[in-house]
PDB file of N, CA and C in Angstrom:
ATOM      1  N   UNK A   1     -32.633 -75.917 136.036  1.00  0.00           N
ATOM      2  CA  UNK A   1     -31.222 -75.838 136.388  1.00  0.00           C
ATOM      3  C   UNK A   1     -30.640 -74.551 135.851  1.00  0.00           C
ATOM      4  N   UNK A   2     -29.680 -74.223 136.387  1.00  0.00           N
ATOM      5  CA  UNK A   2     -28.700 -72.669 135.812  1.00  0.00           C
ATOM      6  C   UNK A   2     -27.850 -73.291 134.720  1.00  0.00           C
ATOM      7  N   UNK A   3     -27.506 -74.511 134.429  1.00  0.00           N
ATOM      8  CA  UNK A   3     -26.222 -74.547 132.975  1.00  0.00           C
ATOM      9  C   UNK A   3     -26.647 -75.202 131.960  1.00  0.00           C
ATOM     10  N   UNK A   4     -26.309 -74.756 130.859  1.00  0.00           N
ATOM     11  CA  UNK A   4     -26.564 -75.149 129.367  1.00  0.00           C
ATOM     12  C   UNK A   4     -25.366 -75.915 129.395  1.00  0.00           C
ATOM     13  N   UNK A   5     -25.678 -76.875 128.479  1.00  0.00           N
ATOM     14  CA  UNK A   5     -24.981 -77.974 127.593  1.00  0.00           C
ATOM     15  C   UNK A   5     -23.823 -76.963 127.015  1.00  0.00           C
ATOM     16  N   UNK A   6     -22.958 -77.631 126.812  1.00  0.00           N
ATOM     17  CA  UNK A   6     -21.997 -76.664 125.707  1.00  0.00           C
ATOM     18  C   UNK A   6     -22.174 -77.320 124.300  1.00  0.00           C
ATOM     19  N   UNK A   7     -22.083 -76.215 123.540  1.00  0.00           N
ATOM     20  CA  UNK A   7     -22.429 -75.597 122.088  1.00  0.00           C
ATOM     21  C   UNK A   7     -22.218 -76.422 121.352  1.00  0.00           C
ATOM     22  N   UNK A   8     -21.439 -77.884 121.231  1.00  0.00           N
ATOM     23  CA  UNK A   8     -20.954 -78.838 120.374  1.00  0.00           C
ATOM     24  C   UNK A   8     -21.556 -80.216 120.988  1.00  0.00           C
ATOM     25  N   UNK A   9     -22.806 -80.179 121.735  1.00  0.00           N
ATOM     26  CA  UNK A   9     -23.329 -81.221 122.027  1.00  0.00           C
ATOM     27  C   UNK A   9     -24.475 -81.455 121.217  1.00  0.00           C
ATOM     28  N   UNK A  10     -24.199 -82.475 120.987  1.00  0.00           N
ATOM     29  CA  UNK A  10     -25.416 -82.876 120.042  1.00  0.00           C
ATOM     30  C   UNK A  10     -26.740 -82.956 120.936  1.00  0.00           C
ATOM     31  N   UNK A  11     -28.219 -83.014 120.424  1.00  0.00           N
ATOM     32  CA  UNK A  11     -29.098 -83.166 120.751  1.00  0.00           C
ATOM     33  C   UNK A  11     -28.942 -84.251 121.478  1.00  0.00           C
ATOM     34  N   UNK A  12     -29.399 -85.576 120.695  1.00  0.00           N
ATOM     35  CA  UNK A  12     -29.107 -87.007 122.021  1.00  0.00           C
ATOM     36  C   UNK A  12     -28.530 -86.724 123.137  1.00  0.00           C
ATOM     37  N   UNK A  13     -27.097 -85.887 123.020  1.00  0.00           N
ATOM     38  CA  UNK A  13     -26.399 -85.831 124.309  1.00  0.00           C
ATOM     39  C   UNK A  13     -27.310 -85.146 125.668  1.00  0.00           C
ATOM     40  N   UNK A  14     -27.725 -83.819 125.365  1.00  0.00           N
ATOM     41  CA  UNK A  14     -28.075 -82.676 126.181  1.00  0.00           C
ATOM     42  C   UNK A  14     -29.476 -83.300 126.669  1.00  0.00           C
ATOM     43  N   UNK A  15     -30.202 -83.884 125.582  1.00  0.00           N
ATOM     44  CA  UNK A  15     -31.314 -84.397 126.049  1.00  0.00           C
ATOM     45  C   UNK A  15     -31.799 -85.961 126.857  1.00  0.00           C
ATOM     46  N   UNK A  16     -30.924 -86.073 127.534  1.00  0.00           N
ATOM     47  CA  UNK A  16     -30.196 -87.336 128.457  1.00  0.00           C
ATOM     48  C   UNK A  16     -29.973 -86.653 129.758  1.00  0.00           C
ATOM     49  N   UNK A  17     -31.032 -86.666 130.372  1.00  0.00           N
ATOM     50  CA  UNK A  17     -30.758 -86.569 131.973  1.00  0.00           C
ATOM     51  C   UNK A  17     -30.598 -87.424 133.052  1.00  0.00           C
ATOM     52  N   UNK A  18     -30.696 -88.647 132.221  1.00  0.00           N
ATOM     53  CA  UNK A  18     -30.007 -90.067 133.328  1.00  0.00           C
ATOM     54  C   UNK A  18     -29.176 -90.168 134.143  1.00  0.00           C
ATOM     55  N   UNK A  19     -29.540 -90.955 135.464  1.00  0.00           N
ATOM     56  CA  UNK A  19     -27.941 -90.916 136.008  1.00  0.00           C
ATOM     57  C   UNK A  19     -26.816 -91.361 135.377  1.00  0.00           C
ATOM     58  N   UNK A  20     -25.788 -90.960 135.726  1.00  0.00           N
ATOM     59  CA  UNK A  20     -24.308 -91.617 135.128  1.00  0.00           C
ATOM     60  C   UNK A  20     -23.979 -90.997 133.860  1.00  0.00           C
ATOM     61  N   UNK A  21     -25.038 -90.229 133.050  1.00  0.00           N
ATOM     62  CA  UNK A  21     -24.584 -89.590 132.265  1.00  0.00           C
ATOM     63  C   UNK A  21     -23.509 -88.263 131.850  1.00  0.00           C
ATOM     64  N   UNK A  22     -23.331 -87.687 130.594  1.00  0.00           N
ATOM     65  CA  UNK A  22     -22.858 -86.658 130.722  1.00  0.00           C
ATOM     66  C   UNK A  22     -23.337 -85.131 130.960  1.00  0.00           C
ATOM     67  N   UNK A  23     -24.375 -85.402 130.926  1.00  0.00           N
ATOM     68  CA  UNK A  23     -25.566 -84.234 131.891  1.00  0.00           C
ATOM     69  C   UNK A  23     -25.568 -84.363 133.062  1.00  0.00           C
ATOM     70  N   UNK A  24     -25.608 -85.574 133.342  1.00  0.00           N
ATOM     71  CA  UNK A  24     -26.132 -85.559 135.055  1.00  0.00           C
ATOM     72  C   UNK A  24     -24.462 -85.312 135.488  1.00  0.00           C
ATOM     73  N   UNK A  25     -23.549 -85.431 135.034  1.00  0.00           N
ATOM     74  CA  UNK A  25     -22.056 -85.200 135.420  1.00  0.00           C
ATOM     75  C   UNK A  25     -21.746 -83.177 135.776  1.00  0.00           C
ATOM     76  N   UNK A  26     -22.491 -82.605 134.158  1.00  0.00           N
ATOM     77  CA  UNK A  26     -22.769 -80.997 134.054  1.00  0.00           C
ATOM     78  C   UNK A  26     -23.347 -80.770 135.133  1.00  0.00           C
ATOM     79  N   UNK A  27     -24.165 -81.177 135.592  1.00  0.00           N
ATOM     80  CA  UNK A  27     -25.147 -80.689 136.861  1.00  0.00           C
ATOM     81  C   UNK A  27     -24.731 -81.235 137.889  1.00  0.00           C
ATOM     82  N   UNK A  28     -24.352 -82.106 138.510  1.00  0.00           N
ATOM     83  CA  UNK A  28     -23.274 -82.195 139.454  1.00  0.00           C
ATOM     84  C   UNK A  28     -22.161 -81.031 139.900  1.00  0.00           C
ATOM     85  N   UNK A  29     -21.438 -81.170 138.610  1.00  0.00           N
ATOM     86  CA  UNK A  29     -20.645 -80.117 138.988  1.00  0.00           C
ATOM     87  C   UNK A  29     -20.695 -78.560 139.266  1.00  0.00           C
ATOM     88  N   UNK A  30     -22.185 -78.236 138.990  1.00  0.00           N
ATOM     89  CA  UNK A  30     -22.629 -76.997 138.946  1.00  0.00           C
ATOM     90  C   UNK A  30     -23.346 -76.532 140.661  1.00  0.00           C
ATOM     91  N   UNK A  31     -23.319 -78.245 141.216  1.00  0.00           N
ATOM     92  CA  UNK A  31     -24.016 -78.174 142.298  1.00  0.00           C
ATOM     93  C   UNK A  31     -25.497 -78.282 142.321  1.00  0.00           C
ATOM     94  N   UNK A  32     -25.883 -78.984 141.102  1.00  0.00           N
ATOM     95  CA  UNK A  32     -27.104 -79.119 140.642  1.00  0.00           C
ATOM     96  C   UNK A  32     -28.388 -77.739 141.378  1.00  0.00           C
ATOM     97  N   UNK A  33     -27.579 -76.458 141.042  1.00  0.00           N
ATOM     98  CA  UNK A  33     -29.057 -75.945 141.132  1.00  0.00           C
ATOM     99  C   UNK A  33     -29.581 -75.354 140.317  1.00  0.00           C
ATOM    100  N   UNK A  34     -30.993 -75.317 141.421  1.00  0.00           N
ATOM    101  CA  UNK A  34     -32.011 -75.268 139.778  1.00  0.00           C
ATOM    102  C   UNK A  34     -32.843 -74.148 140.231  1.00  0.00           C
ATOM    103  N   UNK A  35     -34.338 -73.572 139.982  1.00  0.00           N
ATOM    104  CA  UNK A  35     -35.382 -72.893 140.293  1.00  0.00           C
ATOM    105  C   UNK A  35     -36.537 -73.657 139.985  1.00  0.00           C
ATOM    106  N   UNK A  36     -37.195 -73.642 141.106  1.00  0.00           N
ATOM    107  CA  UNK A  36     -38.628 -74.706 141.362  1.00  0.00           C
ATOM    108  C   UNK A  36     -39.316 -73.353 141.422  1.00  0.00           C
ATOM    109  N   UNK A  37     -40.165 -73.343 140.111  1.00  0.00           N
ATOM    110  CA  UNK A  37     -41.675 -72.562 140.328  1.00  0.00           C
ATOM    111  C   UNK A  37     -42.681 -73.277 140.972  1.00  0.00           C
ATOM    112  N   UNK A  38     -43.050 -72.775 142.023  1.00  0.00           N
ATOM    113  CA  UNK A  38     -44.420 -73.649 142.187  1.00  0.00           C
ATOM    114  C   UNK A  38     -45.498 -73.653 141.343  1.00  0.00           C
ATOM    115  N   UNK A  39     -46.726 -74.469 141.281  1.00  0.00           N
ATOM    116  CA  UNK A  39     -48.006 -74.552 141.227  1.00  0.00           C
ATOM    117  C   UNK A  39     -48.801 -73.739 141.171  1.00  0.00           C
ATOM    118  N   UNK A  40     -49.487 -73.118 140.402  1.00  0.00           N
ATOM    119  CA  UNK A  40     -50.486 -72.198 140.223  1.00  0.00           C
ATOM    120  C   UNK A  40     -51.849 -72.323 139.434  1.00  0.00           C
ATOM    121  N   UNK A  41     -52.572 -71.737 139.891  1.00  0.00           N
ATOM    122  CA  UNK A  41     -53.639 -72.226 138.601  1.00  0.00           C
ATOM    123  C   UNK A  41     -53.216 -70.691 137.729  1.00  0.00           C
ATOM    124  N   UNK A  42     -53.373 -71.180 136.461  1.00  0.00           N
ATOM    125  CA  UNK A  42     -53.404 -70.126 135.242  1.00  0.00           C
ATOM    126  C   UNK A  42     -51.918 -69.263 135.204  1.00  0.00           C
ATOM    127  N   UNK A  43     -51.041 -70.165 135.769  1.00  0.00           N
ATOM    128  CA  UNK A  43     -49.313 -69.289 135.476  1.00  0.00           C
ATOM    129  C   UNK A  43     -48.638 -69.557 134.383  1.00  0.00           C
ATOM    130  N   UNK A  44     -48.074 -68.997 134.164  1.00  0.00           N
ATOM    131  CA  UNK A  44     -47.163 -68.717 132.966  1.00  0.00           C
ATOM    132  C   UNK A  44     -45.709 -68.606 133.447  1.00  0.00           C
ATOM    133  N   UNK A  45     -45.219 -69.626 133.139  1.00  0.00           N
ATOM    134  CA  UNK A  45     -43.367 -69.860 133.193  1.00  0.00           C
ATOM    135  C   UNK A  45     -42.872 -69.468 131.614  1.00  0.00           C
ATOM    136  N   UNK A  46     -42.251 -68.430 131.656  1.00  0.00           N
ATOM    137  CA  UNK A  46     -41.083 -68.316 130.527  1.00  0.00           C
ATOM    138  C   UNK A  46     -39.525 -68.862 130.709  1.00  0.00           C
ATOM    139  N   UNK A  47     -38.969 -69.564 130.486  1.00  0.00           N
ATOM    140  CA  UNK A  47     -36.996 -69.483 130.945  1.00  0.00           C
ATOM    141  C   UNK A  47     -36.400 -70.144 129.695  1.00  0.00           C
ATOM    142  N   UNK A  48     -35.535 -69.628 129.704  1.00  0.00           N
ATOM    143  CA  UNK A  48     -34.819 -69.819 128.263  1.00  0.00           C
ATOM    144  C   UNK A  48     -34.258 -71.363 128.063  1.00  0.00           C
ATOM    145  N   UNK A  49     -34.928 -72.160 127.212  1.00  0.00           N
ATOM    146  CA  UNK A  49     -35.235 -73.143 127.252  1.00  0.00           C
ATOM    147  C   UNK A  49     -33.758 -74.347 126.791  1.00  0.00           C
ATOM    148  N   UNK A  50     -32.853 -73.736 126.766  1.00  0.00           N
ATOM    149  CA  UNK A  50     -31.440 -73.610 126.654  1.00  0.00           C
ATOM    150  C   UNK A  50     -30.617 -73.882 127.783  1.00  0.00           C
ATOM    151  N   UNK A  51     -31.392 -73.635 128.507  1.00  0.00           N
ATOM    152  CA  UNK A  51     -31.257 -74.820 130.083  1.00  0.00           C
ATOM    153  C   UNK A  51     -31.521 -75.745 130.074  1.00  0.00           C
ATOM    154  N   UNK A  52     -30.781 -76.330 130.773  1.00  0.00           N
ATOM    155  CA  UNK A  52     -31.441 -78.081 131.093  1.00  0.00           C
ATOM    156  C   UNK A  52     -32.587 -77.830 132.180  1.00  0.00           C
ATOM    157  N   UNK A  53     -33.311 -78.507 131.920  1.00  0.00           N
ATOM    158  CA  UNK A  53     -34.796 -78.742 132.537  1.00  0.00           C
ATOM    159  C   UNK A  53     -35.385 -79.622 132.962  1.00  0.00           C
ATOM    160  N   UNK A  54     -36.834 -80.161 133.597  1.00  0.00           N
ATOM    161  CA  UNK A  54     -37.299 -80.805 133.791  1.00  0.00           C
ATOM    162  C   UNK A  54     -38.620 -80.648 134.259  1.00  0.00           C
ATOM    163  N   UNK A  55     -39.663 -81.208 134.411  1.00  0.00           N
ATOM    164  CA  UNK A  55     -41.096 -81.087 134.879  1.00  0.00           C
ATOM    165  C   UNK A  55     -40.789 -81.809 136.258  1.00  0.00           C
ATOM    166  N   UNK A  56     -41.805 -80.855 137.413  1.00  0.00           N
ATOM    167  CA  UNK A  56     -41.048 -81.507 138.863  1.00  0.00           C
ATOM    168  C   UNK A  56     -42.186 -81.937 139.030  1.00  0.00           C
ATOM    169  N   UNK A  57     -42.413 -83.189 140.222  1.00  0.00           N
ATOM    170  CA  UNK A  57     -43.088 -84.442 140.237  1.00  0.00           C
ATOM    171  C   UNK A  57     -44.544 -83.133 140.434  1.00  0.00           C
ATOM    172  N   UNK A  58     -46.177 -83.615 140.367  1.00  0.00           N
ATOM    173  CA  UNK A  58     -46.785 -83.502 139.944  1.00  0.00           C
ATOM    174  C   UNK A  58     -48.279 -84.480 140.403  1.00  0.00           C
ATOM    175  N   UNK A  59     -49.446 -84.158 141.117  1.00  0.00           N
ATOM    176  CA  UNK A  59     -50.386 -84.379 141.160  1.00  0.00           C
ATOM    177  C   UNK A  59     -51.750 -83.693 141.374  1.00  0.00           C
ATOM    178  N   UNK A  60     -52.418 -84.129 140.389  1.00  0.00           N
ATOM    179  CA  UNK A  60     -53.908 -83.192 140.179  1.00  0.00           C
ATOM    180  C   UNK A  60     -55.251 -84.111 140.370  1.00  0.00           C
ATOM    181  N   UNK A  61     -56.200 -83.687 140.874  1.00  0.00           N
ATOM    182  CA  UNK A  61     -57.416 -84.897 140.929  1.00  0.00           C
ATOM    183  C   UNK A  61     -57.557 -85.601 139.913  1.00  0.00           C
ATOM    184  N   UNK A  62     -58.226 -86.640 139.971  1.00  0.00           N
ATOM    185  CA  UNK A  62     -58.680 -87.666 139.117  1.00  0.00           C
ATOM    186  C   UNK A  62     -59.785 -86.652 137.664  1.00  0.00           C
ATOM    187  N   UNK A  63     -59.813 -86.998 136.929  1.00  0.00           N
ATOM    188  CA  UNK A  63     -61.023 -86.157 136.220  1.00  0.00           C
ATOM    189  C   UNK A  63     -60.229 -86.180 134.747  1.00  0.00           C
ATOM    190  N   UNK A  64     -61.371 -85.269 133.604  1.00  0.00           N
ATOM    191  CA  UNK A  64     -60.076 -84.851 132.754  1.00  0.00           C
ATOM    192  C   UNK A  64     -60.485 -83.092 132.679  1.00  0.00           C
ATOM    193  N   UNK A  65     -61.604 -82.910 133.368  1.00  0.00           N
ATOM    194  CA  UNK A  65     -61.293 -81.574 133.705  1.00  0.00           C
ATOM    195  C   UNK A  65     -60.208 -80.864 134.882  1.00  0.00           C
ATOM    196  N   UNK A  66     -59.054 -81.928 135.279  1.00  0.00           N
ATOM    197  CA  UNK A  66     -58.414 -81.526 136.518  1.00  0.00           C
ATOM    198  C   UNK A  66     -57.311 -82.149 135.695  1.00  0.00           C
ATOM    199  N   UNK A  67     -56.975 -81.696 134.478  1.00  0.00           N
ATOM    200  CA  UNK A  67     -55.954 -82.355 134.208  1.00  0.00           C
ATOM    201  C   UNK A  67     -54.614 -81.173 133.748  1.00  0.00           C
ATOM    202  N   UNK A  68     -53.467 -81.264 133.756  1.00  0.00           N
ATOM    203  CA  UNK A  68     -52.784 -79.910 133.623  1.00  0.00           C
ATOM    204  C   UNK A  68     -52.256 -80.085 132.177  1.00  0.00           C
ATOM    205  N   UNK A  69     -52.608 -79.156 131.815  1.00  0.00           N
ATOM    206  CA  UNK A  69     -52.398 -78.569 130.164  1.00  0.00           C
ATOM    207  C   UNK A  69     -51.123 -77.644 130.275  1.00  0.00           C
ATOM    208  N   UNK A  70     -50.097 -78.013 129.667  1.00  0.00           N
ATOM    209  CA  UNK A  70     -48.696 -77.635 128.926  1.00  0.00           C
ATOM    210  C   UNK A  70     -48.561 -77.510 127.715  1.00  0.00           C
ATOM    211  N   UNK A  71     -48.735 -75.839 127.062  1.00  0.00           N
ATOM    212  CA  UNK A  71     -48.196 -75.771 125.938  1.00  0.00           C
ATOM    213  C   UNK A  71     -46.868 -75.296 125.859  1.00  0.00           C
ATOM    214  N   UNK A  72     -45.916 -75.684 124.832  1.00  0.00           N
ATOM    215  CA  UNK A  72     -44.646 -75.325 124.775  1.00  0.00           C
ATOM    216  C   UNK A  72     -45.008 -74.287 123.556  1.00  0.00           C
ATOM    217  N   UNK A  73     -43.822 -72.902 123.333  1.00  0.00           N
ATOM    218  CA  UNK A  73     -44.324 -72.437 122.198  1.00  0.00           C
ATOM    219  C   UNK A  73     -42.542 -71.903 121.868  1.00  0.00           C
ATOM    220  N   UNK A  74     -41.957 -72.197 121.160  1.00  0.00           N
ATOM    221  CA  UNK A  74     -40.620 -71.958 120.799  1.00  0.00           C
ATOM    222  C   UNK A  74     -40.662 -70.858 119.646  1.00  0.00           C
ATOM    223  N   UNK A  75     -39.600 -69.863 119.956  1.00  0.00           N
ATOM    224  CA  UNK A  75     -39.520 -68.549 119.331  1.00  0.00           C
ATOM    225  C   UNK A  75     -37.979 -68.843 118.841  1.00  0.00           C
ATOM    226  N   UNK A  76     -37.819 -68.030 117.521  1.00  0.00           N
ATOM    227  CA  UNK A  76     -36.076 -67.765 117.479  1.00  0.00           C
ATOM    228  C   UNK A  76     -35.543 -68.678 116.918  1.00  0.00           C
ATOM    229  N   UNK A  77     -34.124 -68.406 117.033  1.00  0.00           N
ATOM    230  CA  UNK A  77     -33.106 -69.619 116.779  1.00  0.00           C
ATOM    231  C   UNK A  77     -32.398 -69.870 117.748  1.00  0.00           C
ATOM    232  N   UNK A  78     -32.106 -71.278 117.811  1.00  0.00           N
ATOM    233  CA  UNK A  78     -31.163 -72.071 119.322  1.00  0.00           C
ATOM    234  C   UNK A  78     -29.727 -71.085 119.294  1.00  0.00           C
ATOM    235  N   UNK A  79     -29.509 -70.327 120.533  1.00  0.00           N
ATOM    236  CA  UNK A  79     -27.903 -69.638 119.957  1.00  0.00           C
ATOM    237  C   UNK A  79     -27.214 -70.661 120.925  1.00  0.00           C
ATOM    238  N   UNK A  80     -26.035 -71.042 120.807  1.00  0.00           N
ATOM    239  CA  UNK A  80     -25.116 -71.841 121.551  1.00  0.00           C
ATOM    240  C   UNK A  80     -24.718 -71.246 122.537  1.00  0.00           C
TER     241      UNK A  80
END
């Protein structure tokens, strides 16, 4: 998505993307858009993680060599 939480939301809050919530209300009003990277083998997504986010739906063969590996690696300090 393009909007951050504002600066006096607590964690619990921002990290609540349920319907009816006060996130899903932020993104509503923003017109909920977002940027869908597609699928790649061996890509690398950076975005400032200070966005609201989400992992978009998702299927890989059966196996556990076909399985998709996500590391997160957080730099810095959270700025509001």
């Amino acid at each position: 998505y393009t909007v951050r939480p504002p600066a006096d939301w607590p964690f619990s809050e921002y990290n609540t993307l349920g319907e009816g919530g006060a996130a899903a209300a932020l993104l509503e009003a923003s017109g909920r858009r977002n940027v869908t990277v597609p699928y790649r083998e061996n890509r690398l997504v950076m975005f400032d993680s200070a966005l609201f986010h989400q992992t978009d739906a998702f299927r890989f063969a059966p196996g556990f060599r076909n399985r998709r590996i996500n590391l997160t690696l957080l730099y810095g300090h959270m700025v509001p």
